[in-house]
PDB file of C-alpha atoms in Angstrom:
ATOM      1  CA  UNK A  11      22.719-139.959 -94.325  1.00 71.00           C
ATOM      2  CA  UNK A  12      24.446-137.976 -91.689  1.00 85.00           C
ATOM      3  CA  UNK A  13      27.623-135.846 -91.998  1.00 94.00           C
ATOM      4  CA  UNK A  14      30.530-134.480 -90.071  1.00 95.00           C
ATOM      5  CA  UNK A  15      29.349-131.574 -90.774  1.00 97.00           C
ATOM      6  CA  UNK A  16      25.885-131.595 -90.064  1.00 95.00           C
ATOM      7  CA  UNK A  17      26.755-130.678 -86.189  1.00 95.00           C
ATOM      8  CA  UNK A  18      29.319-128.297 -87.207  1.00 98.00           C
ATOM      9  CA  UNK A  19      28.581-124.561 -86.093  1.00 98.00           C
ATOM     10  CA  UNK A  20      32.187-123.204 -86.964  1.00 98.00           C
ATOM     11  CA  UNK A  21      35.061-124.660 -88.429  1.00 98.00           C
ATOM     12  CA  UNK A  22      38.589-122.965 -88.078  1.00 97.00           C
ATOM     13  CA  UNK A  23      41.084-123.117 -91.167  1.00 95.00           C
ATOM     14  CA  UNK A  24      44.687-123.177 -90.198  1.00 93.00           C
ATOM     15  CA  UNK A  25      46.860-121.726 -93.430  1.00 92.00           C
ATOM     16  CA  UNK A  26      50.212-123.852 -93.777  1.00 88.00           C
ATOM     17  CA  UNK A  27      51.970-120.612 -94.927  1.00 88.00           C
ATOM     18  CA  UNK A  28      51.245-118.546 -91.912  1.00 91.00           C
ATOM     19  CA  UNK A  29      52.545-118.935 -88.358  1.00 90.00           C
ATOM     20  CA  UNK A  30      50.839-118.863 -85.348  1.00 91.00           C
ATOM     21  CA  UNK A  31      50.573-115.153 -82.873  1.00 93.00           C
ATOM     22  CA  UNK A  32      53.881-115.529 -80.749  1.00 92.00           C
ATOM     23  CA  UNK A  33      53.417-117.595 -77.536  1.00 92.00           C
ATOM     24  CA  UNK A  34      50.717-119.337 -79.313  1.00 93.00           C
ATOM     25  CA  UNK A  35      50.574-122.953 -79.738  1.00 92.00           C
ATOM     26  CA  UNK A  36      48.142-125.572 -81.548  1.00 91.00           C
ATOM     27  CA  UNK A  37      47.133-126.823 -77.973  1.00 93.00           C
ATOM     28  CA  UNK A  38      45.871-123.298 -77.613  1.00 94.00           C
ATOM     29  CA  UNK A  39      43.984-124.088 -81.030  1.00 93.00           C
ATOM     30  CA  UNK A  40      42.405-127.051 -80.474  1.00 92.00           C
ATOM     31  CA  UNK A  41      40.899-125.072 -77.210  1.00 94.00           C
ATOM     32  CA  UNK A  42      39.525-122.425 -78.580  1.00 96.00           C
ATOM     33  CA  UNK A  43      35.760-124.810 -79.267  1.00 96.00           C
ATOM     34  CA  UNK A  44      36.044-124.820 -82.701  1.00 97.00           C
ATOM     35  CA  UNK A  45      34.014-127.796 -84.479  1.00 97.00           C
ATOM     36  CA  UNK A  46      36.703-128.657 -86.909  1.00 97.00           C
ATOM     37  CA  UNK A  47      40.412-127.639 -87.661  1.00 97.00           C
ATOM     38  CA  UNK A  48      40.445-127.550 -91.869  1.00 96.00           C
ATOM     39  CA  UNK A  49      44.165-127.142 -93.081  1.00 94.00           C
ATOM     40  CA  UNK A  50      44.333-125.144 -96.313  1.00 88.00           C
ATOM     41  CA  UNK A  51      45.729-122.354 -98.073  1.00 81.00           C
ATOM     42  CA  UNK A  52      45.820-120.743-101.884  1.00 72.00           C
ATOM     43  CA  UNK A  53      49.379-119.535-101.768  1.00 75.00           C
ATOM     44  CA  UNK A  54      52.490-121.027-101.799  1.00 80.00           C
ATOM     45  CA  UNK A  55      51.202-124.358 -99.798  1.00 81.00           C
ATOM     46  CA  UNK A  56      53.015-127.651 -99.746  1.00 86.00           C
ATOM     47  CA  UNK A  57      52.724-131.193 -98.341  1.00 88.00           C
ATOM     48  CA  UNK A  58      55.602-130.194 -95.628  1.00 90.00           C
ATOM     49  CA  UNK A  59      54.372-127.316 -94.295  1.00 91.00           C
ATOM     50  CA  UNK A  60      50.911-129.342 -94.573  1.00 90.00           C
ATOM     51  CA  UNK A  61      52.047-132.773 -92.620  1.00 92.00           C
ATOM     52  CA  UNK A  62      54.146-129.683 -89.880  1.00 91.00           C
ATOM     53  CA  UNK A  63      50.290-128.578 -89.071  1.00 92.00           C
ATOM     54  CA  UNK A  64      49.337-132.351 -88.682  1.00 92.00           C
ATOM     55  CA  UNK A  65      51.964-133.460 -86.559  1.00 92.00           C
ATOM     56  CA  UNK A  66      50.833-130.079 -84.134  1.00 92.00           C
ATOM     57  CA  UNK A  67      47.935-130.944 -84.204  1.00 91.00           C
ATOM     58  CA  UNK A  68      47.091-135.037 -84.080  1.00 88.00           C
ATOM     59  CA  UNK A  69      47.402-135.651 -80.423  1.00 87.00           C
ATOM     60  CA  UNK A  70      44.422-132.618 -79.555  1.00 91.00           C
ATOM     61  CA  UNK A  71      41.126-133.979 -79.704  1.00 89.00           C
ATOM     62  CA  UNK A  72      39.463-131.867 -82.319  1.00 94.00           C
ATOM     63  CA  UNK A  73      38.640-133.176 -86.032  1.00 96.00           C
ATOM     64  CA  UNK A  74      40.774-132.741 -88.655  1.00 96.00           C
ATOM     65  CA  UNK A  75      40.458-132.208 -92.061  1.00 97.00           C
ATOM     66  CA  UNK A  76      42.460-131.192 -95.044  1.00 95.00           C
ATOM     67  CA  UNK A  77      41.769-128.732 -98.306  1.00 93.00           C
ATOM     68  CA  UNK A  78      44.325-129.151-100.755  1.00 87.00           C
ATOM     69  CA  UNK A  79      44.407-126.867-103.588  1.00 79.00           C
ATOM     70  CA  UNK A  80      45.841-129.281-105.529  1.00 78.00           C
ATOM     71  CA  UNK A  81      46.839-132.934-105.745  1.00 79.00           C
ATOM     72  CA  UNK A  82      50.223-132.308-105.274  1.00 80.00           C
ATOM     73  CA  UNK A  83      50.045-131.679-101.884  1.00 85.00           C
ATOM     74  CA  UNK A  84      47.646-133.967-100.392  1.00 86.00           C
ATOM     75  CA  UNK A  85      49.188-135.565 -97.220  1.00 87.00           C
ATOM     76  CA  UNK A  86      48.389-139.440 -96.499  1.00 89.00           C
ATOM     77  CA  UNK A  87      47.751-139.721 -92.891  1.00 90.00           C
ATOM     78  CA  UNK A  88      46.037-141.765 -90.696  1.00 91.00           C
ATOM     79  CA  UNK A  89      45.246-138.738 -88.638  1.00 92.00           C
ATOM     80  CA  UNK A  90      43.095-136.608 -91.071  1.00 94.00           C
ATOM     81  CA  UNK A  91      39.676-137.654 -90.443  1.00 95.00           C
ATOM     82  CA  UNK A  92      38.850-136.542 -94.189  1.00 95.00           C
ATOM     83  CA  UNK A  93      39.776-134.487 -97.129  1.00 95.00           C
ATOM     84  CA  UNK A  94      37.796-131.246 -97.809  1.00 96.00           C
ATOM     85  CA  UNK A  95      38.332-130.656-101.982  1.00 94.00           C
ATOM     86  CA  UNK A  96      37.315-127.350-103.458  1.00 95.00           C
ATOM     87  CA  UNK A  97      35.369-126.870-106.454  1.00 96.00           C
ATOM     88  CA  UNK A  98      34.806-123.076-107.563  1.00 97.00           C
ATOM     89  CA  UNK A  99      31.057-123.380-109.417  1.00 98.00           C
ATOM     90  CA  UNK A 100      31.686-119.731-110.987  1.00 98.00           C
ATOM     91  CA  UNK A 101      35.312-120.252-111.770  1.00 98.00           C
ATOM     92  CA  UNK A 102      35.490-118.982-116.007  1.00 97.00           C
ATOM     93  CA  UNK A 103      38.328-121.826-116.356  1.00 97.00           C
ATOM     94  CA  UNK A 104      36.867-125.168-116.373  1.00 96.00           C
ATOM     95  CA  UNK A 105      40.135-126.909-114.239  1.00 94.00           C
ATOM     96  CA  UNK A 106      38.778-125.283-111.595  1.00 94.00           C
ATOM     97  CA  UNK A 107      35.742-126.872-111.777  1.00 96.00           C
ATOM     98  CA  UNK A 108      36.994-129.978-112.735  1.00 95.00           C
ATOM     99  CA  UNK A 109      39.941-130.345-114.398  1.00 93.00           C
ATOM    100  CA  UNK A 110      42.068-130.177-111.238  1.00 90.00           C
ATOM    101  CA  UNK A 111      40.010-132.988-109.605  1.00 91.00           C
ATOM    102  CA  UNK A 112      40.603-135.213-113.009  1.00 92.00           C
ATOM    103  CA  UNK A 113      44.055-135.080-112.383  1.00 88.00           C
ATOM    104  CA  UNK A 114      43.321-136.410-108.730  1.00 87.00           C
ATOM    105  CA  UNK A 115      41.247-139.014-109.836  1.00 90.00           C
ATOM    106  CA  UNK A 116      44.702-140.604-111.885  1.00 88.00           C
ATOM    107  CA  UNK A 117      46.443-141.649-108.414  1.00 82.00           C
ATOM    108  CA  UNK A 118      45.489-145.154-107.876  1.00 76.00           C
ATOM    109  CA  UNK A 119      45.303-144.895-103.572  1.00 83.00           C
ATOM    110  CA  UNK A 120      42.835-141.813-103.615  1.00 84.00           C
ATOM    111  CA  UNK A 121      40.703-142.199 -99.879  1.00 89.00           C
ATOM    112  CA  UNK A 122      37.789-142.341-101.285  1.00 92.00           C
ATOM    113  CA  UNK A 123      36.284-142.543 -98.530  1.00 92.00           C
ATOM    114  CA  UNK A 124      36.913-139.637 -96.714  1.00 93.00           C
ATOM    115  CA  UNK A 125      36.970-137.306 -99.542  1.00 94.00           C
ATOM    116  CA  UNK A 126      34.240-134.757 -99.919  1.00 96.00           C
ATOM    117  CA  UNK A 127      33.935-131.839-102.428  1.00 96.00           C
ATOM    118  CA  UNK A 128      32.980-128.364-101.183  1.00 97.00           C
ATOM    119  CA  UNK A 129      31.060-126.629-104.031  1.00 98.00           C
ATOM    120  CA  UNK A 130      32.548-122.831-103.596  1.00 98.00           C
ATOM    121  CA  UNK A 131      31.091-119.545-104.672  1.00 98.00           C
ATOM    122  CA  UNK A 132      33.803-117.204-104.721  1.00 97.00           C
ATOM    123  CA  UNK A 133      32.297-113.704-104.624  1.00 97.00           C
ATOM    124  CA  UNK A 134      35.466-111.213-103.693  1.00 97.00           C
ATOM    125  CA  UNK A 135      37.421-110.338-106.416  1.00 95.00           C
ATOM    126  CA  UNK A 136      40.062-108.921-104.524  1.00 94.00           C
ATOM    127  CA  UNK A 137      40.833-112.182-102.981  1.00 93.00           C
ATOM    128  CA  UNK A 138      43.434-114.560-103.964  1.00 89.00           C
ATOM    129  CA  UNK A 139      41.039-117.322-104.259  1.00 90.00           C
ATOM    130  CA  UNK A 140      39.190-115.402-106.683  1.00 94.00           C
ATOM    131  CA  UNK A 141      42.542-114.263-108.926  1.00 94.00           C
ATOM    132  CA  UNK A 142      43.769-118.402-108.262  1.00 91.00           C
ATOM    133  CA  UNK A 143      40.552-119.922-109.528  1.00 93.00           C
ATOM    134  CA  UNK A 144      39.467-117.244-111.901  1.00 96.00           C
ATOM    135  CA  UNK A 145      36.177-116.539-110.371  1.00 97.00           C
ATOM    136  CA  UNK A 146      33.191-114.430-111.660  1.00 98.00           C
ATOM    137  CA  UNK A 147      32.299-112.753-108.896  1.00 97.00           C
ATOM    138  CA  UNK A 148      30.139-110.197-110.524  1.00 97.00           C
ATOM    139  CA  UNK A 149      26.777-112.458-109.392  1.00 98.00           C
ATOM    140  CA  UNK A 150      23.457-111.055-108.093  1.00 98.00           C
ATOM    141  CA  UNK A 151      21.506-113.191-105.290  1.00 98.00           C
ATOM    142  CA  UNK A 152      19.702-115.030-107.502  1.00 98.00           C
ATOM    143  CA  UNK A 153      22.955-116.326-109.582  1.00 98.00           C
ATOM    144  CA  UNK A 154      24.300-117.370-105.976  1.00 98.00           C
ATOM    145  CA  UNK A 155      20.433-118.854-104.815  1.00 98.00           C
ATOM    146  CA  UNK A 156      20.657-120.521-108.392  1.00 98.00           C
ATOM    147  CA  UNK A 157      24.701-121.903-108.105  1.00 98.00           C
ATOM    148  CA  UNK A 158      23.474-123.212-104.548  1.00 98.00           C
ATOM    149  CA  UNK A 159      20.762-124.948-105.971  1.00 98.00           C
ATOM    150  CA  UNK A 160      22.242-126.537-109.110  1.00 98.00           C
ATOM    151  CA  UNK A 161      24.739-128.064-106.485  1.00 98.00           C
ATOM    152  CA  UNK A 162      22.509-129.262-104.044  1.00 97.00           C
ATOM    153  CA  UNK A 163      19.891-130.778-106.640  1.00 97.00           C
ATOM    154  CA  UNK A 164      21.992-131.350-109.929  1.00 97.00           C
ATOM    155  CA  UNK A 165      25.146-131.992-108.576  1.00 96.00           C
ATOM    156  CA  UNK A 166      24.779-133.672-105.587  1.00 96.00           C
ATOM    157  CA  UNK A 167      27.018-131.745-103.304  1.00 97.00           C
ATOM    158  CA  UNK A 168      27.043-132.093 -99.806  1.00 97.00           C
ATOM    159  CA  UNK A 169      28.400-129.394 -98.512  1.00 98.00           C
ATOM    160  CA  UNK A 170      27.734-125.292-100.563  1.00 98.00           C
ATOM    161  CA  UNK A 171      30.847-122.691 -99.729  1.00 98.00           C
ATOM    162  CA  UNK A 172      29.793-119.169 -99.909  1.00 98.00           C
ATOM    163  CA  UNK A 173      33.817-117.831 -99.781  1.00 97.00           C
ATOM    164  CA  UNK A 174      34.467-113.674 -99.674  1.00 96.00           C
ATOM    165  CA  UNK A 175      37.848-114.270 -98.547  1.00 91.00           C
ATOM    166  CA  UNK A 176      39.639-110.987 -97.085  1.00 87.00           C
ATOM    167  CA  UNK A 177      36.328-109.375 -96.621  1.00 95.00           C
ATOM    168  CA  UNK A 178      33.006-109.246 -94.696  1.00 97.00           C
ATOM    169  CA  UNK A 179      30.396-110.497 -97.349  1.00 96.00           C
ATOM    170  CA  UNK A 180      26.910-109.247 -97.797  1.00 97.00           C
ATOM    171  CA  UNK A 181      24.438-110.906 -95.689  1.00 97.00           C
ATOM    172  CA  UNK A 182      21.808-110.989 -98.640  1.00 97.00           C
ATOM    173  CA  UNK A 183      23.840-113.166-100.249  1.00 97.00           C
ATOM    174  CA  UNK A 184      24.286-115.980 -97.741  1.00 98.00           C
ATOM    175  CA  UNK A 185      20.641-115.446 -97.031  1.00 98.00           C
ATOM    176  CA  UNK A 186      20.028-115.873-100.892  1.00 98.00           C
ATOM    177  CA  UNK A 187      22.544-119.367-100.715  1.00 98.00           C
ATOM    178  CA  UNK A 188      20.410-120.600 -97.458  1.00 98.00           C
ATOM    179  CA  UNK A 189      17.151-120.675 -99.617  1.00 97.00           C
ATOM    180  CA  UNK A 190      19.259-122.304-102.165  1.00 97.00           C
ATOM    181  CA  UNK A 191      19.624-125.319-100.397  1.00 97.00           C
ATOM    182  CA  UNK A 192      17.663-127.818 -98.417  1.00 95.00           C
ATOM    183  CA  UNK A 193      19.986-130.676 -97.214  1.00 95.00           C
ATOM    184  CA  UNK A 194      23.314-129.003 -98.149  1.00 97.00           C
ATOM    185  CA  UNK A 195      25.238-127.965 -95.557  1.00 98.00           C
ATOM    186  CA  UNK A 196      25.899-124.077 -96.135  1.00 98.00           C
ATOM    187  CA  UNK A 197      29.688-122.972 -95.465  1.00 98.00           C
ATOM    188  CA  UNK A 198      30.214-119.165 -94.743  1.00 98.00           C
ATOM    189  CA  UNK A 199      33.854-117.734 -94.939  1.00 97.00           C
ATOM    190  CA  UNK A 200      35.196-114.474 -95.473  1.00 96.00           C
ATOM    191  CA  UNK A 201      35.847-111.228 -93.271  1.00 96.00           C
ATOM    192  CA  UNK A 202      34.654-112.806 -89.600  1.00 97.00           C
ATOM    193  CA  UNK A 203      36.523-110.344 -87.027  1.00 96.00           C
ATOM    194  CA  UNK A 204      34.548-111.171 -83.689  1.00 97.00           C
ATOM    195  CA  UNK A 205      31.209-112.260 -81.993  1.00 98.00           C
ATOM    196  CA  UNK A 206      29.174-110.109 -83.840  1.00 98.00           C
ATOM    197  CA  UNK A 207      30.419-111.045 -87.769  1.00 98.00           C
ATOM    198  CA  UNK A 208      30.109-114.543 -86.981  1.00 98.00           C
ATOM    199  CA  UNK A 209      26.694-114.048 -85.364  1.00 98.00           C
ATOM    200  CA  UNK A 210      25.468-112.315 -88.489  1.00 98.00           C
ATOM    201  CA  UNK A 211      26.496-114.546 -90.844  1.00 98.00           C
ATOM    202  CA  UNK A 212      25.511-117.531 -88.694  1.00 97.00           C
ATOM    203  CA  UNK A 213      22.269-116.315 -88.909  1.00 97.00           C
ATOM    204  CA  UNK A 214      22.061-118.103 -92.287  1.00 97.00           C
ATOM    205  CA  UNK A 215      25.200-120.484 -92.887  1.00 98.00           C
ATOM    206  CA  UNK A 216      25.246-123.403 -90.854  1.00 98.00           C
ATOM    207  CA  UNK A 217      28.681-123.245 -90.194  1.00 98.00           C
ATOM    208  CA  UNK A 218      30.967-120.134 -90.343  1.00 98.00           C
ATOM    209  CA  UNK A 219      34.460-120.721 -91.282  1.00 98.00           C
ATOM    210  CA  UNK A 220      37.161-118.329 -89.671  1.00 97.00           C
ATOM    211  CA  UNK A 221      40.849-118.233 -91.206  1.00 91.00           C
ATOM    212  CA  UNK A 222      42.961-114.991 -91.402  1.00 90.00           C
ATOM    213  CA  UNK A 223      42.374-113.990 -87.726  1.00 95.00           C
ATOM    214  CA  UNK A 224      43.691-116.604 -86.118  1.00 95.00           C
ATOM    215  CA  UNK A 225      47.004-115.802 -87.787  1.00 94.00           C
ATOM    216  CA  UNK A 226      46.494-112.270 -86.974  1.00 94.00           C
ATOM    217  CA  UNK A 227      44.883-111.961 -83.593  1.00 94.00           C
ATOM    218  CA  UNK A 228      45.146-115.155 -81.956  1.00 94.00           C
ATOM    219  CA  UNK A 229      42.790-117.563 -80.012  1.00 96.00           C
ATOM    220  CA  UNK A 230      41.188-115.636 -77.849  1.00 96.00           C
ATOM    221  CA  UNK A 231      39.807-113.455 -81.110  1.00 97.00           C
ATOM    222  CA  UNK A 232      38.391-117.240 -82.126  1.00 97.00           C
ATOM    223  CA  UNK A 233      36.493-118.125 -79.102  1.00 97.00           C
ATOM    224  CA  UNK A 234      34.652-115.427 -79.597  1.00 98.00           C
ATOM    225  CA  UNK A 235      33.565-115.955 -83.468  1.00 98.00           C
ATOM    226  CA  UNK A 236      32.881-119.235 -81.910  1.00 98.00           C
ATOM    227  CA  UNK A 237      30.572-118.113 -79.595  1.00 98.00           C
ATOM    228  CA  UNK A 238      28.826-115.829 -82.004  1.00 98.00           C
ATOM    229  CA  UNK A 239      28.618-118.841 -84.021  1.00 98.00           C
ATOM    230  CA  UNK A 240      27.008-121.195 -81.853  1.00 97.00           C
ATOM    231  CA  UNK A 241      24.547-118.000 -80.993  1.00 97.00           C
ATOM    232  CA  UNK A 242      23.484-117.213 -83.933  1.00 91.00           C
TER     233      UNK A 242
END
């Protein structure tokens, strides 16, 4: 079975919380050649500031998807083309890993289909992911090639998130989580600054995931990891 994602090279996520450089607008977004737009944060998110991103973005024709952090704010719109739902495989608190997603699974309209979990591995524990979800990130590559793996084969998971949010990770790592996995698509995020980071870590994640800079720099800063992407 195919996948979205399979054809994905690089996938921008938009953060709810954070506004756009000035003069910037989502049409400049959706031209930057990004695969996907993914709409998610870990701080102080809500369905309004969620559905403000939608409505921006809906009339541009680049795939959208959301990644709620909880169920709370999951937006019902006919203009999300699916639903991106975290689930931290080294988290030391098991709602993280599941508990979060039970509570989910209580709302009688859930779109089933066009929900997909993303199995993270958090590995920055400086990051607010990491503090949010209580991650272990004190993993060698084989933990990470063995967390891929138990996904992939005993889990089922379509797509594996290698996440060093805030920082460039370790390419030894992602390399380790690439021979972890066979059908799995392998997310990178975490640290991508320009052509070059998202050229090395596209050397083994199939798609690289940029965040923080477009906040920061802007759009012209993403064609470029989106070119390094598709180079890699």
């Amino acid at each position: 079975m195919t996948t979205p994602w399979d054809e994905w090279d690089h996938v921008l996520k938009v953060d709810p919380d954070k506004d756009l450089p000035a003069g910037e607008t989502y049409e400049d977004v959706a031209q930057t050649g990004t695969d996907a737009i993914e709409i998610g944060g870990t701080l102080d998110v809500t369905a309004d500031k969620t559905r403000r991103i939608i409505d921006a973005c809906r009339k541009h024709d680049v795939p959208l998807y959301q990644e709620p952090n909880d169920p709370t704010v999951v937006v019902d719109d006919d203009d999300l083309d699916g639903y991106l739902v975290p689930t931290v495989l080294n988290t030391t608190d098991p709602f993280f890993l599941v508990g979060a997603h039970k509570e989910w699974a209580r709302i009688s309209d859930v779109p089933w289909a066009k929900t997909t979990l993303e199995a993270y591995i958090v590995l920055n524990p400086e990051a607010s992911v990491a503090q949010f979800a209580q991650a272990d990130c004190d993993q060698r590559p084989d933990d990470v090639q063995a967390y891929a793996k138990a996904a992939e084969r005993f889990f089922g998971q379509e797509i594996v998130y290698l996440e060093y949010s805030g920082t460039l990770g370790d390419p030894e790592m992602v390399a380790a989580a690439d021979e972890g996995t066979d059908d799995a698509t392998l997310f990178y995020g975490g640290g991508i600054h320009d052509y070059d980071d998202a050229a090395l870590m596209g050397e083994h994640a199939d798609v690289v995931v940029v965040g923080d800079l477009l906040h920061d720099e802007g759009c012209a800063a993403i064609r470029e990891t989106v070119r390094g992407a598709r180079e890699a």
